[in-house]
Short mmCIF file of C-alpha atoms and ligand atoms in Angstrom, two decimals:
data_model
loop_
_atom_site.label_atom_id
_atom_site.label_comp_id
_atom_site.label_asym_id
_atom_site.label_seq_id
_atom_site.Cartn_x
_atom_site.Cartn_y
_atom_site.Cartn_z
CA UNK U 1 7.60 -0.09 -24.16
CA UNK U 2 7.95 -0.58 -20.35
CA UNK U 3 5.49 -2.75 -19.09
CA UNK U 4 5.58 -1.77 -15.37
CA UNK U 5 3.41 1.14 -13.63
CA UNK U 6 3.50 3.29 -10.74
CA UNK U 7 2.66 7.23 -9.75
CA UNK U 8 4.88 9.59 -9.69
CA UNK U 9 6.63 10.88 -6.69
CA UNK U 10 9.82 12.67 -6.08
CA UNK U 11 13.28 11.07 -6.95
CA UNK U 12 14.82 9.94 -4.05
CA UNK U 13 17.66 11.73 -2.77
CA UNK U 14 20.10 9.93 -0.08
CA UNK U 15 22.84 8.69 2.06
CA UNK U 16 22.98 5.42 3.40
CA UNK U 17 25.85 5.09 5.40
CA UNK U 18 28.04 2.40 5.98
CA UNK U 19 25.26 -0.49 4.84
CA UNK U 20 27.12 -3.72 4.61
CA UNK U 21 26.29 -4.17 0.58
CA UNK U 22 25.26 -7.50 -0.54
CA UNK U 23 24.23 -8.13 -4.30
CA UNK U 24 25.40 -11.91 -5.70
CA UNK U 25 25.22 -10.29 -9.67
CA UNK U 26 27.60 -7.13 -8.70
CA UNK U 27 29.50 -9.27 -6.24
CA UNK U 28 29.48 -6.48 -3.98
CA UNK U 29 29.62 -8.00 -0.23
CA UNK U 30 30.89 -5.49 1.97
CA UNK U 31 30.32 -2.75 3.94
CA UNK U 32 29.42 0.67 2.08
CA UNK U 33 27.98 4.15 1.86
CA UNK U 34 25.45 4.23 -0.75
CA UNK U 35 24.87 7.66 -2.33
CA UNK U 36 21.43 8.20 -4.87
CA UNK U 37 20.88 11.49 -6.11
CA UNK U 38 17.62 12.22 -8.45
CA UNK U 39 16.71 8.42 -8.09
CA UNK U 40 19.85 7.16 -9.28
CA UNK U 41 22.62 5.02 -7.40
CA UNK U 42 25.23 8.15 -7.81
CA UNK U 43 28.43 6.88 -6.10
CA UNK U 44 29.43 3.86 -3.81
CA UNK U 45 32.74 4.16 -1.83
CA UNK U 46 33.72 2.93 1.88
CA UNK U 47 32.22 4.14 4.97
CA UNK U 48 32.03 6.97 5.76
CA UNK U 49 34.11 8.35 2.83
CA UNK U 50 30.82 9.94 0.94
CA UNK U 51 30.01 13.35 2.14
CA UNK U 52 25.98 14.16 3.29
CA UNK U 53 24.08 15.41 0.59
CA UNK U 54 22.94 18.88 0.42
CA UNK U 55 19.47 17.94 0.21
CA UNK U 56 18.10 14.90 1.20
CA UNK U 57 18.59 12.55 4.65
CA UNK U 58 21.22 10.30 5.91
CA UNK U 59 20.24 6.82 7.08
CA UNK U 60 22.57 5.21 9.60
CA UNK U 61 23.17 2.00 7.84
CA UNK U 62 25.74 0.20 10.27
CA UNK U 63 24.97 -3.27 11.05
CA UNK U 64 22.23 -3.29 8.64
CA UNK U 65 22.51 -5.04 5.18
CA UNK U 66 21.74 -3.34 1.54
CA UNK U 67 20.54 -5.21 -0.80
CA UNK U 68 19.02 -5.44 -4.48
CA UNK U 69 14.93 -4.47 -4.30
CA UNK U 70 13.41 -8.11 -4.46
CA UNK U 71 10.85 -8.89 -7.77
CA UNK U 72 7.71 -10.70 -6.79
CA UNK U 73 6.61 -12.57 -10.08
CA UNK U 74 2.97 -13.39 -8.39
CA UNK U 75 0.77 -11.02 -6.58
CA UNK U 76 -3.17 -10.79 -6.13
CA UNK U 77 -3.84 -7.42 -5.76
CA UNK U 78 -7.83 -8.17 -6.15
CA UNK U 79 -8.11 -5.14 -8.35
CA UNK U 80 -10.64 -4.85 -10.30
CA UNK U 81 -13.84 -6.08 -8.59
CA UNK U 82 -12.65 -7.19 -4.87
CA UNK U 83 -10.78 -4.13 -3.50
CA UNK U 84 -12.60 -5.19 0.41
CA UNK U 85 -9.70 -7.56 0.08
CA UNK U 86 -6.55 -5.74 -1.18
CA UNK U 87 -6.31 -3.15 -3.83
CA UNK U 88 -2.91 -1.91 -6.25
CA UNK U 89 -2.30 1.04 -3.89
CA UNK U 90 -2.94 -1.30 -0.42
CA UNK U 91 -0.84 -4.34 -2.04
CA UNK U 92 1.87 -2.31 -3.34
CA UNK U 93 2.37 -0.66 0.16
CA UNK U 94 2.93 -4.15 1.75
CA UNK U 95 5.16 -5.26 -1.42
CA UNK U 96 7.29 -2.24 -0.67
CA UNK U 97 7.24 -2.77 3.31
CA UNK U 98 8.59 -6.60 2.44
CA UNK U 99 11.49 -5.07 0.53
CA UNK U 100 9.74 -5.71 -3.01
CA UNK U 101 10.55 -2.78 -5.81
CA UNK U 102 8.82 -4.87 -8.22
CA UNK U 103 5.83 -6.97 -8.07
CA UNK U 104 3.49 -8.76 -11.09
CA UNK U 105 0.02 -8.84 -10.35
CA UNK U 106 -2.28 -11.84 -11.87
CA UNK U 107 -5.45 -11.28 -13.87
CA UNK U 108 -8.19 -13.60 -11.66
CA UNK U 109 -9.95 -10.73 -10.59
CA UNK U 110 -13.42 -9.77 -11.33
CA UNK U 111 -13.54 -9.13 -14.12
CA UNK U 112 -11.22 -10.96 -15.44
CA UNK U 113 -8.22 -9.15 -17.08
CA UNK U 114 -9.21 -10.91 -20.24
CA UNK U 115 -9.82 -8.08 -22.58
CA UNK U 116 -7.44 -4.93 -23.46
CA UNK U 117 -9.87 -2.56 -22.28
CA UNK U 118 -9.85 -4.22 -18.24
CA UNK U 119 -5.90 -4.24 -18.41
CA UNK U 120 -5.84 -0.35 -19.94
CA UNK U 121 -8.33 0.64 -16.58
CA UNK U 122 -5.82 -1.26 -14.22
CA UNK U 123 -2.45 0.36 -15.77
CA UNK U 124 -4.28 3.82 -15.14
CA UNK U 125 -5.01 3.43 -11.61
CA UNK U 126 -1.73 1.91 -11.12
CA UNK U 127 0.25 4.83 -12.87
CA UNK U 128 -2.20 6.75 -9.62
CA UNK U 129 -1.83 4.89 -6.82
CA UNK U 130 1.36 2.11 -7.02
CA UNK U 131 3.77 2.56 -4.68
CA UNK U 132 5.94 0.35 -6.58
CA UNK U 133 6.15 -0.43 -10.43
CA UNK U 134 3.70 -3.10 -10.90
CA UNK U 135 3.21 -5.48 -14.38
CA UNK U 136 0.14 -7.50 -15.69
CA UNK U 137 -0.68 -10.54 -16.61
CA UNK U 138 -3.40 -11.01 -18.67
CA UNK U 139 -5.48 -13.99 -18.86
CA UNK U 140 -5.06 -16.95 -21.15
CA UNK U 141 -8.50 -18.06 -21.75
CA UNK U 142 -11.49 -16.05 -21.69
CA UNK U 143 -13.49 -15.29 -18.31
CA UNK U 144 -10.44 -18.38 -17.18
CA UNK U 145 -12.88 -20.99 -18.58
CA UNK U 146 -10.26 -22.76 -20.55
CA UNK U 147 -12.47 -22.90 -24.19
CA UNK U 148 -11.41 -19.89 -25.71
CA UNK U 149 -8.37 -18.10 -25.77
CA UNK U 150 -8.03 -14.44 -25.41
CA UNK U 151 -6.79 -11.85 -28.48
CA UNK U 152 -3.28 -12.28 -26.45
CA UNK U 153 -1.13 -10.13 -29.16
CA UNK U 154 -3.88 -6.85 -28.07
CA UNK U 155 -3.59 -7.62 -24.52
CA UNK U 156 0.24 -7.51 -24.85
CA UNK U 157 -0.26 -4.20 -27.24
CA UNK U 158 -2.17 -3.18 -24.13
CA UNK U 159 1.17 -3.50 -21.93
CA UNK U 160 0.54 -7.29 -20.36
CA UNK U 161 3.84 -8.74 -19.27
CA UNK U 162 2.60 -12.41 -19.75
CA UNK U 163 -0.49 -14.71 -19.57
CA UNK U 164 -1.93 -17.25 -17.00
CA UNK U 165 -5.09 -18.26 -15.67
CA UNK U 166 -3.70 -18.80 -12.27
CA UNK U 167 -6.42 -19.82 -10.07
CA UNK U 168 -7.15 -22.19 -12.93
CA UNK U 169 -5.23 -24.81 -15.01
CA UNK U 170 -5.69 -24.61 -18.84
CA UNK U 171 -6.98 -28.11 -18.46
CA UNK U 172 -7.04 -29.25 -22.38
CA UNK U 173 -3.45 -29.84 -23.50
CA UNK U 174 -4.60 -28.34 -27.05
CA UNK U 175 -6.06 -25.34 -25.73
CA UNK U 176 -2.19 -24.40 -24.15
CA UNK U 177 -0.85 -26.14 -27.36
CA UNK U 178 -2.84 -23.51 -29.31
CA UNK U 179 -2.02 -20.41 -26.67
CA UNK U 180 1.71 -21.20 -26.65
CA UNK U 181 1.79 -20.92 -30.63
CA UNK U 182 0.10 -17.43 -30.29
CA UNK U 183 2.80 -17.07 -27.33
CA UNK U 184 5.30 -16.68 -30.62
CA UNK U 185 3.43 -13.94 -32.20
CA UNK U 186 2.19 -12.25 -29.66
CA UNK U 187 5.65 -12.60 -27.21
CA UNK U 188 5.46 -12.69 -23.29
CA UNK U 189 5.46 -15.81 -20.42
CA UNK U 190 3.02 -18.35 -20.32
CA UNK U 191 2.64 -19.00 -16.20
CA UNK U 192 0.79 -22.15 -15.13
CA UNK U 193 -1.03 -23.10 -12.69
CA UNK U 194 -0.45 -26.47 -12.37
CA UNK U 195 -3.76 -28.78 -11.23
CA UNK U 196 -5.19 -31.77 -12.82
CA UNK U 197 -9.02 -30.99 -11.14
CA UNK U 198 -10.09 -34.72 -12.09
CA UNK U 199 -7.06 -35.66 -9.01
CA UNK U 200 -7.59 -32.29 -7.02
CA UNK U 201 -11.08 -32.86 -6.98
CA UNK U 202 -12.47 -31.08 -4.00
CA UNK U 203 -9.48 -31.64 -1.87
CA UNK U 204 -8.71 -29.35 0.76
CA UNK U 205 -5.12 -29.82 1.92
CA UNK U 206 -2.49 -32.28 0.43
CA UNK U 207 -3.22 -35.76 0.45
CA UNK U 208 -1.25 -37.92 2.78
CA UNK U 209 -0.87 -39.25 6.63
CA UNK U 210 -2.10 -35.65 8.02
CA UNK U 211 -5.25 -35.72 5.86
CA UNK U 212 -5.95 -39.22 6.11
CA UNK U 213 -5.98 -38.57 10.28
CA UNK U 214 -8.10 -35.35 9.94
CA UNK U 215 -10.04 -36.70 7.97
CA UNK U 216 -10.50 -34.21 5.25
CA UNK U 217 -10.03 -34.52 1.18
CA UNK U 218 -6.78 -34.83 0.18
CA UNK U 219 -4.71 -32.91 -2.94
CA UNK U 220 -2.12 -35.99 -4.25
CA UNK U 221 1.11 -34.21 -5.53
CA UNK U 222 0.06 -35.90 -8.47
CA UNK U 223 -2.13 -33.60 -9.42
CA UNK U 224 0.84 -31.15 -9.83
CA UNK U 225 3.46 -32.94 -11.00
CA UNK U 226 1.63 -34.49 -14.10
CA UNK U 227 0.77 -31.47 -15.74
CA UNK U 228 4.02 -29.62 -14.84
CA UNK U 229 5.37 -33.17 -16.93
CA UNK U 230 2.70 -32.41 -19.69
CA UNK U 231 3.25 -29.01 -20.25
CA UNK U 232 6.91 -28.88 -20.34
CA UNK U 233 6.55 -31.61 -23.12
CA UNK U 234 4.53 -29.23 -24.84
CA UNK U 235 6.58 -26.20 -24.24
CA UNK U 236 9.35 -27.83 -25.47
CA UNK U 237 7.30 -29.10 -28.45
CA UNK U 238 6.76 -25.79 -29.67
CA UNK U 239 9.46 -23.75 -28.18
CA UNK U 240 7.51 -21.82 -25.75
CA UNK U 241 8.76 -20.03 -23.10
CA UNK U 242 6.61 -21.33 -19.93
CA UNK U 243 7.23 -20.58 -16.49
CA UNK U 244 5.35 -22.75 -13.43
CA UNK U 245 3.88 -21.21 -10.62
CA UNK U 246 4.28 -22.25 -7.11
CA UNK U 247 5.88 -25.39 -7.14
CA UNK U 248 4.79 -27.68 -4.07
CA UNK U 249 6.41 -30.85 -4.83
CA UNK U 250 9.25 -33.31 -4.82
CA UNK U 251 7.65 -35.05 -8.27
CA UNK U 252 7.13 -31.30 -9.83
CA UNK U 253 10.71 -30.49 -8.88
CA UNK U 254 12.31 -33.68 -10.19
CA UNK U 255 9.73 -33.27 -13.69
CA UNK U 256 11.64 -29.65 -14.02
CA UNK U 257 14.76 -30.76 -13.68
CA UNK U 258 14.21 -32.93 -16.42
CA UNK U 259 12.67 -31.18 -18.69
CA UNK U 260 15.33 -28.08 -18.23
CA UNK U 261 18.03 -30.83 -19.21
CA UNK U 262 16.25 -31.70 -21.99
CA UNK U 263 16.39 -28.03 -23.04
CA UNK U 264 12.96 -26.91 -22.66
CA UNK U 265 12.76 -22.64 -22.54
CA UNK U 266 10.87 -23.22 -18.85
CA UNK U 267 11.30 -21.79 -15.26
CA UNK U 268 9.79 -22.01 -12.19
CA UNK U 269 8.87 -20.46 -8.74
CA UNK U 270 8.57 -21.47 -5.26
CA UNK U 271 6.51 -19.75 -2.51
CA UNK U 272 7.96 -19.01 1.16
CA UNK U 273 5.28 -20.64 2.64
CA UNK U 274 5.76 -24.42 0.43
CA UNK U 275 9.70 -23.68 1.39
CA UNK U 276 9.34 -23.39 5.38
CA UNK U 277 6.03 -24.88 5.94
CA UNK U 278 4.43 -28.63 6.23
CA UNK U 279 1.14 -30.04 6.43
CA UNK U 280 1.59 -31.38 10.32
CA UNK U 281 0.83 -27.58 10.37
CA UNK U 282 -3.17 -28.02 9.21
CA UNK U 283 -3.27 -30.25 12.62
CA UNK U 284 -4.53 -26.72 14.11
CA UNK U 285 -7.37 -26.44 11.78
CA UNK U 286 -6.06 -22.77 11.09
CA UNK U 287 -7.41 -21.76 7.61
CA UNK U 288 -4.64 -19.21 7.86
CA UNK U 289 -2.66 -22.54 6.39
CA UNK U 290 -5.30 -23.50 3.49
CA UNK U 291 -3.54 -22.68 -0.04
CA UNK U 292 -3.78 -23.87 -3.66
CA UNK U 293 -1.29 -25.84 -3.82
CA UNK U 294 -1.50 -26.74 -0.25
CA UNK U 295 1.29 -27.15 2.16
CA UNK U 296 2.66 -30.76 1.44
CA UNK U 297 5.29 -32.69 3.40
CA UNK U 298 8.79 -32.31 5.03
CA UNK U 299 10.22 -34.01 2.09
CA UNK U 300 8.24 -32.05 -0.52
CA UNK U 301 9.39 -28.86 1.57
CA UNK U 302 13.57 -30.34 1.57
CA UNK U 303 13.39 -30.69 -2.64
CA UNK U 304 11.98 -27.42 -2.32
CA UNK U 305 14.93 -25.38 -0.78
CA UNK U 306 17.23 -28.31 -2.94
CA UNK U 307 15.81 -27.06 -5.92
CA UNK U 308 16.21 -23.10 -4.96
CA UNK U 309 19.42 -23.07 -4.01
CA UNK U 310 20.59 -25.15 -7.25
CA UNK U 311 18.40 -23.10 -9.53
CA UNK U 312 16.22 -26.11 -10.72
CA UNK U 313 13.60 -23.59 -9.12
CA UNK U 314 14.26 -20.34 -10.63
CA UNK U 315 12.92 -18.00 -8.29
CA UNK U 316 10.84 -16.89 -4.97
CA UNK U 317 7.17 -15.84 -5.55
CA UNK U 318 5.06 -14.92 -2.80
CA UNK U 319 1.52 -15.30 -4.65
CA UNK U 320 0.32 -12.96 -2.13
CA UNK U 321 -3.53 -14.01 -1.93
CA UNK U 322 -5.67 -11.71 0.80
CA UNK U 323 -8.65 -12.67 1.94
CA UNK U 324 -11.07 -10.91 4.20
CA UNK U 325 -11.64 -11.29 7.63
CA UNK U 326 -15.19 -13.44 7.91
CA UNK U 327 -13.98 -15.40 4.85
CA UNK U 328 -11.42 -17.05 6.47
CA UNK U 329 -12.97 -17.24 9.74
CA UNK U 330 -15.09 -20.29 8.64
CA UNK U 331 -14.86 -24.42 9.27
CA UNK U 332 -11.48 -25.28 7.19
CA UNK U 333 -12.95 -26.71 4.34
CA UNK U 334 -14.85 -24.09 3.41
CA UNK U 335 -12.27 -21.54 3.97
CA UNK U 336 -10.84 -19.88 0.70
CA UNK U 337 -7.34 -20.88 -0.72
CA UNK U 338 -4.29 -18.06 0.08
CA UNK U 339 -2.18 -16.93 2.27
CA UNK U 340 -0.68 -13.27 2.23
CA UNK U 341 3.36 -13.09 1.70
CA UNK U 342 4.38 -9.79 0.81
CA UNK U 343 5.55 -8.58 3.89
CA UNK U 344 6.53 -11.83 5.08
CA UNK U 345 8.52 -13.25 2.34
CA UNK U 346 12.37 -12.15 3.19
CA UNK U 347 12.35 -12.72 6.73
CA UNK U 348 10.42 -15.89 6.83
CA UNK U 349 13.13 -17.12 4.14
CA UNK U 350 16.21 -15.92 6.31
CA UNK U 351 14.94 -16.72 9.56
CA UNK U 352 13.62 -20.48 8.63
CA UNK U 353 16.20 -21.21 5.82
CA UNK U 354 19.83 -18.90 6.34
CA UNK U 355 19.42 -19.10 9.81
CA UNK U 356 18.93 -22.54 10.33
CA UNK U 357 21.93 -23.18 7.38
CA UNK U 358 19.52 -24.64 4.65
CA UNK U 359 20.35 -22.09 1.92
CA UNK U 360 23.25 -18.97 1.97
CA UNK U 361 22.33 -15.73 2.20
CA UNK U 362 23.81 -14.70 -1.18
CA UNK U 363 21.41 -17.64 -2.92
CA UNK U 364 18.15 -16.20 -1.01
CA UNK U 365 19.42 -12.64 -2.25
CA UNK U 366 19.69 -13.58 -6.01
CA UNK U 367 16.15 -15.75 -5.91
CA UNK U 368 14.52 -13.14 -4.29
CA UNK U 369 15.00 -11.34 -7.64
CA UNK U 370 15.45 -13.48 -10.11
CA UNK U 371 11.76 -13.48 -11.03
CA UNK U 372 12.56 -9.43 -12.90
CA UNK U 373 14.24 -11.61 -16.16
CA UNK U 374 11.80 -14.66 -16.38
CA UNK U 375 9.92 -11.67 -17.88
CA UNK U 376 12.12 -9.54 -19.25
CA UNK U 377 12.63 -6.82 -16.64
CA UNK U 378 15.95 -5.65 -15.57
CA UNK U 379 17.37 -7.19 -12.72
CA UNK U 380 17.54 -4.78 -9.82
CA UNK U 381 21.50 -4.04 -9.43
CA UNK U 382 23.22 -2.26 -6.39
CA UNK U 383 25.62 -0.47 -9.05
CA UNK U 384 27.26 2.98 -9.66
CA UNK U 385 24.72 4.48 -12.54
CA UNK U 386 21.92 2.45 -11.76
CA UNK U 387 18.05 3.04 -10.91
CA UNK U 388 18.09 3.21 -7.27
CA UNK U 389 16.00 -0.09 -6.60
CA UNK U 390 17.17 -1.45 -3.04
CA UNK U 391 16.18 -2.43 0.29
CA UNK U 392 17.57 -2.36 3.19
CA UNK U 393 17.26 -4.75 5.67
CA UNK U 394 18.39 -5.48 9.66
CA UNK U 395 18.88 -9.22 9.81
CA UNK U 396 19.59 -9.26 13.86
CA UNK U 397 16.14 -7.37 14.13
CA UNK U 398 13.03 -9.78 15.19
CA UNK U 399 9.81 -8.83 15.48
CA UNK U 400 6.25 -10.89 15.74
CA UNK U 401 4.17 -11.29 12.63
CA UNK U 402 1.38 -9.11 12.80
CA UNK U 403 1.18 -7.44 16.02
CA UNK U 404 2.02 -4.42 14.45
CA UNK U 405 -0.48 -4.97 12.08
CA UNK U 406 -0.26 -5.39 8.55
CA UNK U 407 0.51 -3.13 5.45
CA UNK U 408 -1.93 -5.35 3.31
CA UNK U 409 -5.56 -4.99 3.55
CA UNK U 410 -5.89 -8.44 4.33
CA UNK U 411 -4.57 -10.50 7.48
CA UNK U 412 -4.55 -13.95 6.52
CA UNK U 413 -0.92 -14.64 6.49
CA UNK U 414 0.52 -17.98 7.72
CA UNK U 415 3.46 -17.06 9.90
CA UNK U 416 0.71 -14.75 11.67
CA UNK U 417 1.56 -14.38 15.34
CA UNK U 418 5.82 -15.70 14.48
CA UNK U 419 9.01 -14.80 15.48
CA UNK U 420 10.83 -13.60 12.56
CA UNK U 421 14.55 -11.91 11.65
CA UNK U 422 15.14 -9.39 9.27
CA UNK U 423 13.23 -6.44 9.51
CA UNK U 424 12.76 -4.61 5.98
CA UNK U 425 13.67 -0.41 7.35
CA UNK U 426 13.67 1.17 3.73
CA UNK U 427 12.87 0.02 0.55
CA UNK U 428 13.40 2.66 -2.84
CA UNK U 429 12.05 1.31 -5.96
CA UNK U 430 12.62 2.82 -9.30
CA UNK U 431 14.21 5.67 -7.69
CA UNK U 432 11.34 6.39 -4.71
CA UNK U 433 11.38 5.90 -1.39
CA UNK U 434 8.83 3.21 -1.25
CA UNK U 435 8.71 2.51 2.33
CA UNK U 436 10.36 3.74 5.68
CA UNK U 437 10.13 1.78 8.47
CA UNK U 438 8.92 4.05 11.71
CA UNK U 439 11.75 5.30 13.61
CA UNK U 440 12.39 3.04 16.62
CA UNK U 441 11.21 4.59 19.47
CA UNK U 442 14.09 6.36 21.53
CA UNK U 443 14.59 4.21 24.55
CA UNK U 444 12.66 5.81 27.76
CA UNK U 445 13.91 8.45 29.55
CA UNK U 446 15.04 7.46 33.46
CA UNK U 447 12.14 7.92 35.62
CA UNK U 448 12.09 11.01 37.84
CA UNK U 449 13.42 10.42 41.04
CA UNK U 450 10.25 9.91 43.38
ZN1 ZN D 1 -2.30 -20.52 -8.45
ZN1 ZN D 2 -1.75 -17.17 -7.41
#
């Protein structure tokens, strides 16, 4: 059964010329013209050697770069319950504009995607209005209260990709013991959110020289990195498959590491924001900068992009979190956790990490859609025969964050107001045109002579 949802819309038909191809699993990197017909990635040959379609457009693709459609393993798309913030059709749009073709979408939502019936209301209006496939993730415990767990082999009948309680951690070890043994029957990923709340407390950003000078609550790493320790002990107790969520930490890297060499089935994810960003950036009091986990420090962030590029971290997720307006626009402790990502995720990565030399283009590539078989999607492949899933992407191309606006229904994205390379121009998922970037606008024609 396929366990990812969109509406229908035509097959895509297209030429994109001369694209220089880049896809680390096909180890295609070089230029190409990329032919799809009905959808489907028809023929690849040298550019300029495929004739124009009969039907369809051409897309100049010189100097730009094709590459697989990236897999975002953690979305909020705030459907059901807070659509003022984002809903599946608004957060799919800006999934698509960042070069996504697949996203996951997590259950916190209101209700709670606890119960078969929630998650059966959700795939409909996503077979409506997703612009690109989207999966669920039901919850693990009920209403995420951690005391009872939820009838996880009829949510997974119902077409849920996996199980979490992001937002929350399952705080009782035997409450995840008893979920992960379930997990066996019922199949799909466990994803944590890792928090012990007796260390997070009511912290607001992580705890260290930056907090201590501000003046606010701190979050230790701590409070991370010992249940990412716990739970892989469990998960490899009972041969679980469990994948942790936004990774913030040098300690959470380093208990991964271990665990995966102790053969534990477990993966793991880490957020653009964690891999470019620091805490000396909460100075400004911008709440634009508050997440769960928070932004920690430049050593934190280095173990970060260590741990991508050797694959101790499996896998970028954006965990796209909008927020309205006036709820951000409070004092910065009582601003809600999240940033927005979607849109931002590939060109934050390439501007702050390939530019700068901290991680190859290739690596960022493969990450960037890695996340497709943590739960047992197809990897998106730039490949004769293939489902057209593929973005593509002008690297020399800057433009500021936001002053176009965003895609998302929300605006509470922390590169807001940056400088950023690698503008997303097209983006087909499962065989659609997904997004088009506007035509730039033809340069001016010479003034009449006065
Ligand atoms: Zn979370
Ligand atoms: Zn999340």
């Amino acid at each position: 059964m396929s366990r990812l949802f969109q509406r229908p819309a035509a097959p895509a038909e297209l030429l994109i010329r001369g694209a220089h191809v880049l896809d680390p699993r096909t180890d295609l990197d070089e230029p190409h013209d990329i032919l799809i017909r009905a959808g489907t990635i028809a023929e690849l040959g040298s550019p300029g050697s495929l004739p124009a379609p009969a039907e369809g457009e051409v897309i100049d693709g010189a100097g730009k770069h094709a590459f697989p459609g990236f897999v975002d393993p953690h979305v909020h798309l705030r459907a059901p319950g807070q659509e003022y913030k984002e809903t599946i059709e608004t957060g799919t749009a800006a999934a698509a504009a960042g070069g996504f073709c697949a996203v996951l979408a997590m259950p916190n939502t209101s209700p709670v995607v606890d119960d078969p019936a929630v998650l059966r209301s959700l795939v409909d209006t996503a077979r409506l209005t997703a612009r690109v496939p989207v999966g669920f993730l039901a919850s693990i415990t009920r209403r995420l209260q951690g005391d009872k767990l939820t009838e996880m082999a009829a949510l997974r009948d119902a077409g849920a990709l996996g199980f979490t309680d992001d937002g929350n951690p399952v705080v009782s070890a035997g409450m995840l013991r008893k979920a992960l043994q379930y997990q066996r029957l019922a199949g799909g990923v466990v994803a944590l959110h890792e928090e012990d709340p007796a260390l997070s407390s009511d912290g607001v950003m992580h705890e260290g020289a930056v907090s201590a000078r501000l003046g606010l609550a701190g979050i230790p790493s701590l409070s991370e990195s010992t249940m990412v320790a716990r739970d892989a002990a469990l998960a490899r107790y009972e041969h679980a498959r469990v994948h942790f969520q936004h990774l913030s930490c040098i300690e959470s890297v380093e208990a991964l590491a271990q665990a995966k060499r102790s053969g534990a089935r477990i993966s793991g994810e880490a957020c653009p924001h964690h891999l470019t960003l620091t805490d000396d950036v909460v100075r400004t009091l911008d709440t634009r900068f508050k997440m769960n986990p928070p932004l920690r420090c430049e050593s934190d962030r280095a173990a970060l992009v260590q741990a991508l590029a050797s694959g101790v971290i499996d896998c970028v997720a954006t965990d796209h979190a909008p927020h309205a307006q006036h709820e951000k626009e409070v004092p910065f402790e009582e601003a809600p956790m999240g940033t927005t990502g979607s849109e931002t995720a590939f060109p934050a990565l390439y501007t702050e990490l390939v530019m700068t030399g901290e991680l190859e283009l290739d690596t960022l590539v493969a990450r960037m859609t890695a996340g497709a078989a943590l739960f047992d999607l197809p990897t998106p492949r730039v490949a004769t025969g293939e489902p057209a899933n593929l973005c593509l992407i002008d690297l020399e191309a800057s433009f500021e964050v936001g002053a176009a606006g965003y895609v998302s229904r929300s605006q509470n994205c922390c590169f807001h107001g940056r400088s950023l390379h690698g503008r997303v121009l097209l983006t087909v998922a499962a065989g659609q045109v997904a997004f088009q970037a506007p035509l730039p606008t033809p340069a001016r024609a010479p003034a009449t002579r006065r």
